[in-house]
Coordinates of C-alpha atoms and ligand atoms in Angstrom, one line a residue:
Chain A
X1 CA -6.6 38.9 32.9
X2 CA -3.5 37.7 30.9
X3 CA -2.7 33.7 31.6
X4 CA 1.4 33.9 31.7
X5 CA 2.1 30.4 32.7
X6 CA 0.1 27.6 31.8
X7 CA 0.5 23.8 31.1
X8 CA 1.9 23.3 28.2
X9 CA 0.3 21.3 25.2
X10 CA 1.9 18.6 24.7
X11 CA 1.5 17.5 28.5
X12 CA -1.7 15.7 28.8
X13 CA -3.9 16.7 31.9
X14 CA -3.6 13.3 33.5
X15 CA -2.0 14.3 36.9
X16 CA 1.8 12.9 37.8
X17 CA 2.2 10.0 39.9
X18 CA 5.8 11.6 41.5
X19 CA 6.1 12.5 45.2
X20 CA 6.0 16.0 46.6
X21 CA 9.1 17.6 46.0
X22 CA 10.1 14.9 43.1
X23 CA 11.8 16.6 40.1
X24 CA 10.4 14.5 37.5
X25 CA 7.7 16.7 36.5
X26 CA 9.9 19.5 36.6
X27 CA 12.3 17.6 33.9
X28 CA 8.6 16.5 32.0
X29 CA 7.6 20.2 32.0
X30 CA 11.0 21.6 30.6
X31 CA 10.7 18.7 27.6
X32 CA 7.3 19.4 27.0
X33 CA 7.3 23.2 26.8
X34 CA 10.6 22.5 24.1
X35 CA 8.0 20.7 22.4
X36 CA 5.5 23.4 22.2
X37 CA 7.8 25.9 21.9
X38 CA 9.3 24.4 18.9
X39 CA 6.0 22.9 17.3
X40 CA 6.9 19.4 17.5
X41 CA 4.0 17.8 19.2
X42 CA 2.5 16.4 15.9
X43 CA 5.9 14.6 15.2
X44 CA 7.3 13.6 18.4
X45 CA 7.1 10.1 19.5
X46 CA 8.4 9.2 22.8
X47 CA 9.2 6.5 25.3
X48 CA 8.8 5.8 28.7
X49 CA 11.5 3.7 30.8
X50 CA 10.6 1.6 33.8
X51 CA 11.5 3.3 36.9
X52 CA 9.2 5.8 38.7
X53 CA 8.6 7.8 35.1
X54 CA 7.2 5.0 33.8
X55 CA 3.9 6.4 33.6
X56 CA 5.3 9.2 31.5
X57 CA 3.4 7.6 28.1
X58 CA 0.5 8.8 29.9
X59 CA 1.7 12.4 30.7
X60 CA 3.5 13.4 27.5
X61 CA 0.7 14.3 25.0
X62 CA 2.2 12.3 21.4
X63 CA 2.1 9.1 21.1
X64 CA 4.5 7.2 23.6
X65 CA 5.7 3.5 23.9
X66 CA 6.4 1.8 27.1
X67 CA 10.1 0.0 26.9
X68 CA 11.6 -2.6 29.2
X69 CA 13.6 -1.6 31.5
X70 CA 16.7 0.0 29.9
X71 CA 15.6 -0.8 26.6
X72 CA 14.2 2.6 25.5
X73 CA 17.0 3.1 23.4
X74 CA 16.7 0.4 21.0
X75 CA 13.1 0.9 21.2
X76 CA 13.7 4.6 20.2
X77 CA 16.0 3.5 17.6
X78 CA 13.5 0.8 15.7
X79 CA 10.9 4.0 16.4
X80 CA 13.3 6.1 14.0
X81 CA 13.9 4.1 12.0
X82 CA 10.5 3.1 11.4
X83 CA 9.8 6.3 10.9
X84 CA 12.2 8.8 10.1
X85 CA 9.8 11.8 9.4
X86 CA 9.1 11.7 12.9
X87 CA 11.1 12.9 16.1
X88 CA 11.8 10.5 18.7
X89 CA 12.9 10.7 22.5
X90 CA 13.5 8.7 25.4
X91 CA 13.1 9.4 29.3
X92 CA 15.2 7.2 31.2
X93 CA 16.4 6.8 35.1
X94 CA 19.7 6.3 36.3
X95 CA 19.3 2.4 36.9
X96 CA 17.5 2.4 33.7
X97 CA 20.2 3.7 31.7
X98 CA 23.1 3.2 33.4
X99 CA 22.9 0.1 34.9
X100 CA 20.3 -2.8 33.1
X101 CA 20.3 -0.4 30.0
X102 CA 23.9 0.2 29.5
X103 CA 24.3 -1.4 26.0
X104 CA 21.7 -0.5 24.2
X105 CA 22.4 3.5 25.3
X106 CA 26.3 3.3 24.7
X107 CA 25.4 1.8 21.4
X108 CA 22.3 3.7 20.4
X109 CA 24.5 6.8 21.1
X110 CA 27.4 5.4 18.9
X111 CA 25.6 4.7 16.0
X112 CA 24.9 8.4 16.3
X113 CA 20.7 7.4 16.6
X114 CA 18.5 10.6 15.8
X115 CA 17.4 10.5 18.7
X116 CA 17.0 12.7 22.2
X117 CA 17.5 10.8 25.5
X118 CA 16.8 12.6 28.7
X119 CA 18.8 10.9 31.6
X120 CA 17.3 11.7 35.3
X121 CA 20.2 11.2 37.5
X122 CA 18.6 11.0 41.4
X123 CA 22.1 8.5 42.8
X124 CA 18.5 6.5 43.7
X125 CA 16.4 3.5 42.4
X126 CA 13.3 5.6 43.4
X127 CA 10.5 3.3 41.9
X128 CA 11.2 0.0 43.9
X129 CA 12.0 1.8 46.9
X130 CA 15.5 3.7 47.0
X131 CA 17.9 0.8 46.2
X132 CA 21.7 1.9 45.3
X133 CA 22.1 3.1 41.7
X134 CA 24.9 2.9 39.5
X135 CA 25.2 6.6 40.5
X136 CA 24.9 6.5 44.2
X137 CA 27.5 8.1 45.3
X138 CA 30.4 6.6 47.4
X139 CA 29.5 6.2 51.4
X140 CA 25.8 7.2 50.4
X141 CA 23.3 4.7 52.5
X142 CA 20.2 3.0 50.2
X143 CA 18.4 0.2 51.2
X144 CA 21.2 -2.6 49.5
X145 CA 24.1 -0.1 50.7
X146 CA 22.6 -0.3 54.7
X147 CA 26.6 0.7 55.4
X148 CA 26.5 3.1 52.9
X149 CA 28.3 2.6 49.2
X150 CA 31.9 1.3 49.6
X151 CA 33.6 2.3 46.5
X152 CA 36.1 -0.1 46.9
X153 CA 33.9 -3.2 46.4
X154 CA 31.1 -1.9 44.1
X155 CA 32.7 0.9 42.2
X156 CA 32.6 4.1 41.8
X157 CA 29.6 5.9 40.2
X158 CA 29.0 6.3 36.2
X159 CA 29.3 9.3 34.8
X160 CA 27.2 9.0 31.7
X161 CA 28.3 12.0 30.2
X162 CA 31.4 11.6 30.2
X163 CA 31.4 7.6 29.1
X164 CA 28.8 9.2 26.1
X165 CA 31.6 11.8 25.4
X166 CA 34.1 9.4 24.2
X167 CA 32.1 8.6 21.7
X168 CA 32.3 10.3 18.3
X169 CA 28.8 10.2 16.9
X170 CA 27.2 11.8 19.2
X171 CA 25.7 15.6 18.4
X172 CA 25.1 16.9 21.7
X173 CA 25.9 16.0 25.2
X174 CA 25.3 18.7 28.4
X175 CA 24.5 17.5 32.5
X176 CA 22.3 20.2 33.6
X177 CA 20.9 20.4 37.5
X178 CA 17.4 20.9 38.6
X179 CA 18.3 22.2 41.9
X180 CA 17.7 26.2 41.8
X181 CA 15.5 28.1 39.4
X182 CA 18.5 29.1 37.8
X183 CA 19.6 25.9 37.2
X184 CA 16.0 24.8 35.6
X185 CA 16.3 28.4 33.4
X186 CA 19.6 26.8 32.0
X187 CA 18.5 23.1 32.3
X188 CA 15.4 24.8 29.8
X189 CA 17.9 26.0 27.1
X190 CA 20.0 22.9 27.0
X191 CA 16.9 20.8 26.5
X192 CA 15.7 23.4 23.7
X193 CA 18.9 23.0 22.1
X194 CA 18.5 19.2 22.1
X195 CA 15.1 19.3 20.6
X196 CA 16.2 21.8 18.4
X197 CA 18.9 19.3 16.8
X198 CA 16.5 16.6 17.2
X199 CA 14.0 18.5 14.7
X200 CA 17.1 19.0 13.0
X201 CA 17.8 15.2 12.8
X202 CA 21.4 16.0 13.3
X203 CA 22.3 13.6 15.5
X204 CA 22.0 11.9 19.0
X205 CA 21.5 14.4 21.6
X206 CA 21.4 13.5 25.1
X207 CA 21.0 15.2 28.5
X208 CA 22.0 14.5 32.1
X209 CA 19.3 15.8 34.6
X210 CA 21.4 15.9 38.0
X211 CA 18.2 15.2 40.6
X212 CA 16.9 14.5 43.8
X213 CA 14.8 11.8 45.5
X214 CA 13.3 13.3 48.8
X215 CA 11.6 10.2 49.5
X216 CA 14.1 7.5 49.2
X217 CA 16.9 10.0 50.4
X218 CA 14.3 10.2 53.5
X219 CA 14.9 14.1 53.4
X220 CA 12.4 17.2 53.0
X221 CA 13.1 18.1 49.3
X222 CA 14.7 21.4 50.5
X223 CA 17.3 19.6 52.1
X224 CA 17.6 16.9 49.3
X225 CA 18.3 19.8 46.9
X226 CA 21.5 20.9 49.5
X227 CA 22.7 17.6 49.9
X228 CA 22.6 17.5 45.8
X229 CA 24.7 20.8 45.5
X230 CA 27.0 19.8 48.0
X231 CA 27.3 15.9 47.0
X232 CA 26.1 15.7 43.8
X233 CA 27.5 18.6 41.5
X234 CA 31.1 18.2 42.9
X235 CA 30.9 14.4 41.4
X236 CA 28.8 15.0 38.6
X237 CA 30.0 18.6 37.0
X238 CA 27.0 20.2 34.8
X239 CA 28.2 21.8 31.8
X240 CA 28.4 20.9 28.1
X241 CA 30.7 18.2 26.8
X242 CA 29.8 18.5 23.3
X243 CA 28.2 20.4 20.8
X244 CA 29.1 20.0 17.1
X245 CA 27.0 23.1 15.9
X246 CA 29.5 25.4 17.8
X247 CA 32.4 22.6 17.6
X248 CA 34.3 22.2 21.1
X249 CA 31.2 23.4 23.2
X250 CA 30.9 26.2 25.2
Chain B
X1 CA 5.5 -16.0 -9.5
X2 CA 8.9 -16.5 -10.8
X3 CA 11.3 -19.6 -11.9
X4 CA 13.1 -21.4 -9.7
X5 CA 16.4 -20.6 -8.1
X6 CA 18.9 -22.4 -6.1
X7 CA 19.2 -21.2 -2.6
X8 CA 19.9 -21.6 0.7
X9 CA 17.2 -21.6 3.5
X10 CA 18.4 -18.6 5.3
X11 CA 19.0 -16.6 2.3
X12 CA 15.4 -17.6 0.8
X13 CA 13.4 -16.7 4.0
X14 CA 15.5 -13.5 3.6
X15 CA 14.3 -12.6 0.3
X16 CA 10.7 -13.7 0.4
X17 CA 10.2 -11.7 3.6
X18 CA 11.3 -8.5 1.6
X19 CA 8.9 -9.3 -0.9
X20 CA 6.1 -9.4 2.0
X21 CA 7.2 -6.3 2.7
X22 CA 9.7 -6.5 5.3
X23 CA 11.4 -3.1 4.9
X24 CA 13.3 -3.2 9.0
X25 CA 15.6 -5.7 9.9
X26 CA 17.3 -5.6 13.4
X27 CA 19.6 -9.4 14.3
X28 CA 22.6 -9.9 15.8
X29 CA 24.8 -12.9 14.2
X30 CA 25.2 -16.2 15.7
X31 CA 25.7 -19.4 13.6
X32 CA 24.0 -21.0 11.9
X33 CA 21.7 -18.0 11.0
X34 CA 24.4 -15.7 9.7
X35 CA 23.5 -16.0 6.1
X36 CA 19.9 -14.3 6.8
X37 CA 21.7 -11.3 8.4
X38 CA 24.1 -11.1 5.6
X39 CA 21.5 -11.5 3.0
X40 CA 19.7 -8.2 4.3
X41 CA 22.9 -6.3 4.8
X42 CA 23.2 -6.7 1.3
X43 CA 19.5 -6.2 0.3
X44 CA 17.6 -3.9 2.4
X45 CA 19.5 -1.1 1.4
X46 CA 18.9 -2.1 -2.2
X47 CA 15.1 -1.3 -1.5
X48 CA 15.1 1.4 0.9
X49 CA 14.9 -0.7 3.7
X50 CA 16.8 -0.5 7.0
X51 CA 19.2 -3.0 8.5
X52 CA 20.4 -2.5 11.7
X53 CA 23.5 -5.2 13.4
X54 CA 22.5 -4.5 17.0
X55 CA 24.6 -4.9 19.6
X56 CA 22.5 -7.8 20.7
X57 CA 19.9 -9.9 20.6
X58 CA 18.4 -8.6 23.4
X59 CA 18.6 -5.1 21.8
X60 CA 17.2 -6.4 18.2
X61 CA 14.1 -7.7 19.8
X62 CA 13.9 -4.1 21.5
X63 CA 14.5 -2.4 18.3
X64 CA 11.7 -4.7 16.9
X65 CA 9.1 -3.4 19.4
X66 CA 9.5 -0.1 18.7
X67 CA 9.4 -0.5 14.8
X68 CA 6.0 -3.0 14.9
X69 CA 4.8 -0.2 17.3
X70 CA 4.8 2.4 14.5
X71 CA 3.0 -0.3 12.2
X72 CA 5.8 -1.8 10.0
X73 CA 6.6 -5.0 8.6
X74 CA 9.8 -5.9 10.9
X75 CA 11.7 -9.0 11.7
X76 CA 14.6 -10.2 13.2
X77 CA 16.1 -13.4 12.8
X78 CA 18.9 -15.9 15.3
X79 CA 20.0 -19.7 16.3
X80 CA 18.4 -20.4 19.7
X81 CA 21.5 -19.1 22.5
X82 CA 20.0 -15.8 20.4
X83 CA 16.2 -16.5 20.6
X84 CA 16.7 -17.5 24.5
X85 CA 17.9 -13.7 24.6
X86 CA 14.7 -12.3 22.6
X87 CA 12.4 -14.1 24.9
X88 CA 12.3 -10.5 27.3
X89 CA 11.0 -8.2 24.3
X90 CA 8.8 -11.3 22.9
X91 CA 6.8 -11.0 26.4
X92 CA 6.7 -7.4 26.0
X93 CA 5.5 -7.4 22.2
X94 CA 3.1 -10.0 22.9
X95 CA 1.9 -8.1 26.2
X96 CA 1.4 -5.5 23.8
X97 CA -0.1 -6.8 20.5
X98 CA 2.2 -5.9 18.5
X99 CA 2.8 -8.1 15.0
X100 CA 6.8 -8.8 14.4
X101 CA 8.0 -12.1 12.6
X102 CA 10.9 -13.8 14.5
X103 CA 13.0 -16.9 12.9
X104 CA 14.8 -19.2 15.0
X105 CA 17.7 -21.6 13.1
X106 CA 17.5 -23.7 15.7
X107 CA 20.9 -25.2 16.8
X108 CA 22.2 -28.1 19.6
X109 CA 21.7 -26.8 23.0
X110 CA 21.2 -26.1 25.7
X111 CA 24.1 -23.5 27.0
X112 CA 26.3 -22.8 23.8
X113 CA 25.7 -26.6 22.7
X114 CA 26.6 -26.7 18.9
X115 CA 25.7 -25.6 15.3
X116 CA 24.3 -28.4 13.9
X117 CA 20.5 -29.0 13.6
X118 CA 18.4 -29.6 16.5
X119 CA 14.8 -29.1 17.7
X120 CA 15.5 -28.7 21.3
X121 CA 13.6 -24.9 21.4
X122 CA 10.3 -26.2 21.1
X123 CA 8.7 -25.8 24.2
X124 CA 10.2 -22.3 24.4
X125 CA 8.7 -21.8 21.1
X126 CA 5.1 -23.2 21.8
X127 CA 5.1 -23.2 25.7
X128 CA 5.9 -19.6 26.7
X129 CA 9.4 -18.9 26.6
X130 CA 8.9 -15.5 28.2
X131 CA 7.5 -14.6 31.5
X132 CA 3.6 -13.8 31.2
X133 CA 0.5 -15.9 29.8
X134 CA 0.9 -15.6 26.1
X135 CA 1.1 -17.3 23.1
X136 CA 3.4 -16.9 20.1
X137 CA 2.0 -18.5 16.7
X138 CA 4.9 -21.4 15.3
X139 CA 5.5 -22.3 12.1
X140 CA 7.8 -25.1 11.5
X141 CA 8.9 -25.2 7.7
X142 CA 10.5 -28.6 6.3
X143 CA 11.8 -27.5 2.8
X144 CA 13.2 -24.3 1.5
X145 CA 10.4 -23.6 -0.2
X146 CA 8.2 -23.4 2.7
X147 CA 10.6 -21.7 4.6
X148 CA 10.1 -19.2 2.2
X149 CA 6.3 -19.1 1.4
X150 CA 6.3 -19.0 5.7
X151 CA 7.7 -15.1 5.4
X152 CA 4.8 -14.1 3.8
X153 CA 2.7 -16.1 5.9
X154 CA 4.1 -15.1 8.9
X155 CA 3.8 -11.2 8.4
X156 CA -0.1 -12.0 7.1
X157 CA -1.0 -13.8 10.7
X158 CA 1.5 -11.7 12.5
X159 CA -0.9 -8.5 11.4
X160 CA -4.1 -10.4 11.4
X161 CA -3.6 -11.3 15.0
X162 CA -1.3 -8.3 16.1
X163 CA 1.0 -11.0 17.9
X164 CA 4.4 -12.1 17.3
X165 CA 4.7 -15.4 15.0
X166 CA 8.0 -17.3 15.0
X167 CA 9.6 -19.5 12.3
X168 CA 10.8 -22.5 13.5
X169 CA 13.4 -24.1 11.3
X170 CA 16.8 -25.5 12.0
X171 CA 20.5 -25.5 11.0
X172 CA 19.9 -28.1 8.4
X173 CA 17.0 -26.1 6.5
X174 CA 18.6 -22.8 6.8
X175 CA 22.4 -23.9 5.4
X176 CA 20.9 -26.4 2.5
X177 CA 20.3 -24.9 -0.8
X178 CA 17.0 -26.3 -2.9
X179 CA 15.4 -25.0 -5.5
X180 CA 13.2 -22.3 -4.7
X181 CA 9.8 -20.0 -6.3
X182 CA 8.9 -16.8 -4.8
X183 CA 5.9 -14.8 -4.5
X184 CA 5.7 -11.6 -6.2
X185 CA 6.7 -8.9 -4.2
X186 CA 4.3 -6.5 -2.3
X187 CA 3.8 -2.7 -4.5
X188 CA 3.4 0.7 -3.3
X189 CA 0.1 0.2 -3.0
X190 CA -0.2 -2.9 -1.2
X191 CA 2.4 -1.1 1.5
X192 CA -0.7 1.6 1.4
X193 CA -2.7 -0.8 2.2
X194 CA -0.7 -2.3 5.0
X195 CA 0.0 1.5 6.7
X196 CA -4.1 2.0 6.2
X197 CA -4.8 -0.8 8.4
X198 CA -2.1 -0.1 11.3
X199 CA -3.2 3.3 11.6
X200 CA -6.0 2.7 13.9
X201 CA -3.8 1.6 16.6
X202 CA -0.5 2.4 15.7
X203 CA 2.5 5.2 16.7
X204 CA 1.9 8.2 14.7
X205 CA 1.2 11.1 16.9
X206 CA -0.7 14.2 15.0
X207 CA -2.4 15.4 18.1
X208 CA -3.9 17.7 16.4
X209 CA -6.0 16.0 14.0
X210 CA -9.5 15.5 14.5
X211 CA -10.5 12.4 16.6
X212 CA -6.6 12.2 17.1
X213 CA -6.4 9.4 19.7
X214 CA -3.3 9.3 22.1
X215 CA -1.9 5.9 21.1
X216 CA 0.1 3.8 23.7
X217 CA 2.5 0.8 22.6
X218 CA 2.2 -0.8 26.2
X219 CA 1.9 -3.7 28.0
X220 CA 1.6 -2.0 31.9
X221 CA -1.8 -2.3 33.3
X222 CA -0.8 -1.9 37.1
X223 CA -4.4 -2.1 37.7
X224 CA -5.4 -5.9 38.4
X225 CA -8.8 -5.3 37.2
X226 CA -7.4 -3.6 34.0
X227 CA -4.9 -6.4 33.3
X228 CA -7.4 -9.1 34.3
X229 CA -9.3 -8.0 31.2
X230 CA -6.2 -7.5 28.7
X231 CA -4.8 -10.9 29.9
X232 CA -8.5 -12.2 29.3
X233 CA -8.9 -10.5 25.9
X234 CA -5.3 -11.8 24.9
X235 CA -6.4 -15.5 26.1
X236 CA -9.6 -14.7 23.5
X237 CA -7.1 -13.8 20.7
X238 CA -5.4 -17.3 21.4
X239 CA -8.9 -19.2 21.5
X240 CA -9.8 -17.5 17.6
X241 CA -6.0 -18.7 16.3
X242 CA -6.5 -22.5 17.6
X243 CA -9.9 -22.5 15.9
X244 CA -8.7 -20.8 12.8
X245 CA -4.8 -21.4 11.5
X246 CA -3.8 -25.0 12.8
X247 CA -2.0 -26.4 9.9
X248 CA -0.4 -29.8 8.9
X249 CA 0.5 -31.9 6.1
X250 CA -0.9 -35.4 6.0
X251 CA 1.8 -38.1 4.5
X252 CA 0.4 -41.4 3.3
X253 CA -2.3 -41.7 5.8
X254 CA -4.8 -44.4 5.0
X255 CA -7.5 -46.9 6.4
X256 CA -4.4 -49.9 5.9
X257 CA -2.3 -47.6 8.6
X258 CA -0.5 -50.0 11.5
X259 CA 0.9 -46.8 12.8
X260 CA 0.9 -43.0 12.4
X261 CA 4.4 -40.9 12.9
X262 CA 4.4 -37.8 14.0
X263 CA 7.3 -35.6 13.4
X264 CA 7.8 -31.6 12.1
X265 CA 10.7 -29.8 10.4
X266 CA 13.8 -31.4 8.8
X267 CA 12.8 -34.8 11.5
X268 CA 9.9 -34.9 8.8
X269 CA 11.9 -35.3 6.5
X270 CA 13.3 -38.6 7.5
X271 CA 10.3 -40.3 8.4
X272 CA 9.0 -39.8 4.9
X273 CA 12.0 -41.6 3.4
X274 CA 11.4 -44.2 5.9
X275 CA 8.1 -44.1 5.1
X276 CA 8.3 -44.7 1.4
X277 CA 10.7 -47.5 1.9
X278 CA 8.6 -49.5 4.3
X279 CA 5.5 -48.9 1.9
X280 CA 7.6 -50.5 -0.7
X281 CA 7.9 -53.7 1.7
X282 CA 4.1 -53.1 2.2
X283 CA 4.4 -51.9 5.6
X284 CA 1.8 -49.1 5.7
X285 CA 2.7 -46.1 8.0
X286 CA 1.3 -43.1 8.1
X287 CA 3.0 -39.2 9.2
X288 CA 0.9 -36.2 10.0
X289 CA 3.3 -33.2 10.5
X290 CA 2.3 -30.4 12.0
X291 CA 3.0 -27.0 10.3
X292 CA 1.8 -25.2 13.0
X293 CA 3.2 -26.3 16.2
X294 CA 1.4 -23.7 18.0
X295 CA -1.7 -23.5 17.5
X296 CA -1.2 -27.7 17.7
X297 CA -3.2 -29.6 15.1
X298 CA -4.3 -32.6 17.5
X299 CA -7.4 -33.1 15.3
X300 CA -5.5 -34.3 12.6
X301 CA -3.8 -36.8 14.9
X302 CA -7.1 -38.0 15.9
X303 CA -9.0 -38.1 12.6
X304 CA -5.8 -40.4 11.5
X305 CA -6.1 -43.1 14.3
X306 CA -8.1 -45.6 12.3
X307 CA -8.6 -48.8 13.7
X308 CA -5.7 -50.7 12.2
X309 CA -3.3 -48.2 14.1
X310 CA -1.8 -50.0 16.7
X311 CA 0.5 -47.2 18.0
X312 CA 1.5 -43.5 17.3
X313 CA 5.2 -42.9 17.4
X314 CA 6.7 -39.4 17.7
X315 CA 10.2 -38.4 16.0
X316 CA 11.9 -35.3 16.8
X317 CA 15.7 -33.9 17.4
X318 CA 15.2 -33.6 20.8
X319 CA 14.9 -35.5 24.1
X320 CA 10.8 -35.9 23.1
X321 CA 9.6 -32.3 23.7
X322 CA 6.7 -32.8 21.3
X323 CA 5.4 -36.2 22.9
X324 CA 3.3 -34.1 25.2
X325 CA 1.3 -32.5 22.4
X326 CA 0.7 -35.8 20.6
X327 CA 0.0 -37.3 24.0
X328 CA -2.7 -34.9 24.7
X329 CA -4.0 -35.4 21.2
X330 CA -4.4 -39.1 21.5
X331 CA -5.7 -38.6 24.8
X332 CA -4.6 -42.6 26.4
X333 CA -6.1 -44.6 23.5
X334 CA -3.0 -45.5 22.2
X335 CA 0.6 -45.9 22.9
X336 CA 2.7 -43.1 22.2
X337 CA 6.7 -43.9 21.7
X338 CA 9.4 -41.8 20.9
X339 CA 12.8 -41.8 19.3
X340 CA 15.2 -38.8 19.0
X341 CA 19.0 -37.5 18.3
X342 CA 20.1 -35.2 20.2
X343 CA 23.4 -32.8 19.8
X344 CA 22.7 -31.9 16.8
X345 CA 22.7 -35.1 15.0
X346 CA 20.2 -35.8 12.5
X347 CA 18.7 -39.6 12.5
X348 CA 18.8 -41.7 9.0
X349 CA 15.6 -43.4 7.3
X350 CA 17.5 -46.8 8.2
X351 CA 17.4 -45.9 12.2
X352 CA 13.9 -44.8 11.7
X353 CA 12.7 -47.6 9.6
X354 CA 14.1 -49.6 12.0
X355 CA 12.5 -47.9 15.1
X356 CA 8.8 -48.0 13.5
X357 CA 9.5 -51.7 12.8
X358 CA 10.4 -52.2 16.3
X359 CA 7.4 -50.9 17.4
X360 CA 4.7 -52.3 15.2
Ligands
TPP401 C1 13.9 -6.3 34.3 C2 13.5 -5.6 35.3 N1 14.2 -6.0 36.5 C3 13.8 -5.3 37.8 C4 12.7 -4.4 37.3 C5 12.3 -3.9 38.6 N2 12.7 -2.1 38.7 C6 11.4 -1.4 38.5 S1 12.0 0.4 38.4 C7 13.6 -0.2 38.5 C8 14.8 0.9 39.3 C9 14.8 2.3 38.3 O1 15.3 3.1 39.3 P1 16.0 4.0 38.0 O2 16.0 3.8 36.7 O3 17.0 4.8 39.0 O4 14.4 5.5 38.1 P2 13.7 5.5 39.0 O5 12.8 5.3 39.7 O6 14.9 6.8 40.3 O7 13.0 7.5 38.8 C10 13.5 -1.7 38.6 C11 14.9 -1.9 39.4 C12 12.3 -4.7 36.3 N3 10.7 -3.6 36.0 N4 12.1 -5.4 35.1

């Protein structure tokens, strides 16, 4: 028998801690596959965030640091500056990156740190039980926006790709979706590109994954995907924002 | 050893840190420590080192965490309000058993306070500061020379115990110029040796090499039984530090002392000069100057309490934060009095003499 699908070498055999239908695992896999294919595992170091993916340091088979909530880009800066010969990535949720860690992500991007940032936008705080995130959509109910997010009171969701795209330094910025197999294939290509650029130390690379949180949204995984397609994709438009390798993007 | 040069404390400690092998420095500007960050900005590129002006002290200390996790000698510095922002990161550094050096050039507080010398961060440095059960080794210099010498001591202690170390100075020591002599700079061989020592625990990947362990820089232990063991191990380390690393200076301590003073840092300089004047007038007063304020040299104070000593007096540039530690050391045997100045004001030798005489 021929093995045609197997666990990427860049993932350990520690079982994921994610809920059924959660897409963190898919995003992990894409990153790990890219690490394998680009042969980067032996000189890769990663930073895990605070959020549902807090145990990412046990899942990726490279040396990892666990950062304080939101500080992963600063920690990664310290790591990459200490070991310029190594490659560094962070993996962060939307509370981590777009709320408490806003300063750290903007300034790491602005310095053009030679790191890859993988940003999981599931429009909610998963780990703490479904509170409102900076990416929660207008009208969306969460445990801390029980009447629906009131954009006149608390503002609109933050579009991080667009925000980072205002900066001059970043090298590669793309928003991808994990909502269908075709989307996942596209996402894989973007992840691999970011990792390739990372390997070549070309600059700051940023990927935002549009994801779901069936548990805290209170729907089954398929409904969650449909909901995200209908509600998230119109607000968070997928596509490449910046690719300095072919200036101007796709 | 080279010849003596006249330098500000802020610059001297920066130069000494570079000589001690610090090649990574992350910080945010604040008075009265700005000469330190400026010196690093100027000198780090010349030694192939890294200087990053971070977006905040919070970011700077987290950069320190990342670099320390890679096993490199790394430092940050700030003054009081900025040190408050670093507390989150210091707790994570302590929790993850990482070596790092943090210089605090203290100024008046609380809040924005002022930019004059003060010692109001004593509690923050010696009693925690951030969340959780942890300790930071805290060195308190009292001259520019000692400030500089403490850079290499701080890195050595940080490496030895894999623990954060503060150098707790103040605006006076940072801004003042004094002659200073530097130790020889670390060589390539020293750097290789340091890298070798850190290899067993730091992040370096190379997963395919034989016997590679997946290295995690981490303070999260979600299982209480595991966290219990982890924190107990930290506790054992702190006990070890208390056993080995207490440092102090004895000044005019002798059988004739009628009073023992306790004072650290800038404040202790003024106390020394008061003691000299009193001695000329035939009044014998001794001084214990803690050099480590954590671990605290309690035994030195106890040993100094000769039969003739009637009182212990504490002199600080705060509201009396160290008094608690002195009282623990004295353990009710003698009265403990306090005199201090706040707001960035430094007492004069005359004021100190007066207070001592009043209390004899
Ligand atoms: C300083 C600090 N504040 C708050 C928390 C609590 N906390 C843990 S995870 C989290 C939100 C994480 O949400 P997100 O980044 O969206 O990731 P997800 O769990 O959805 O993957 C919060 C608020 C913390 N650990 N530290």
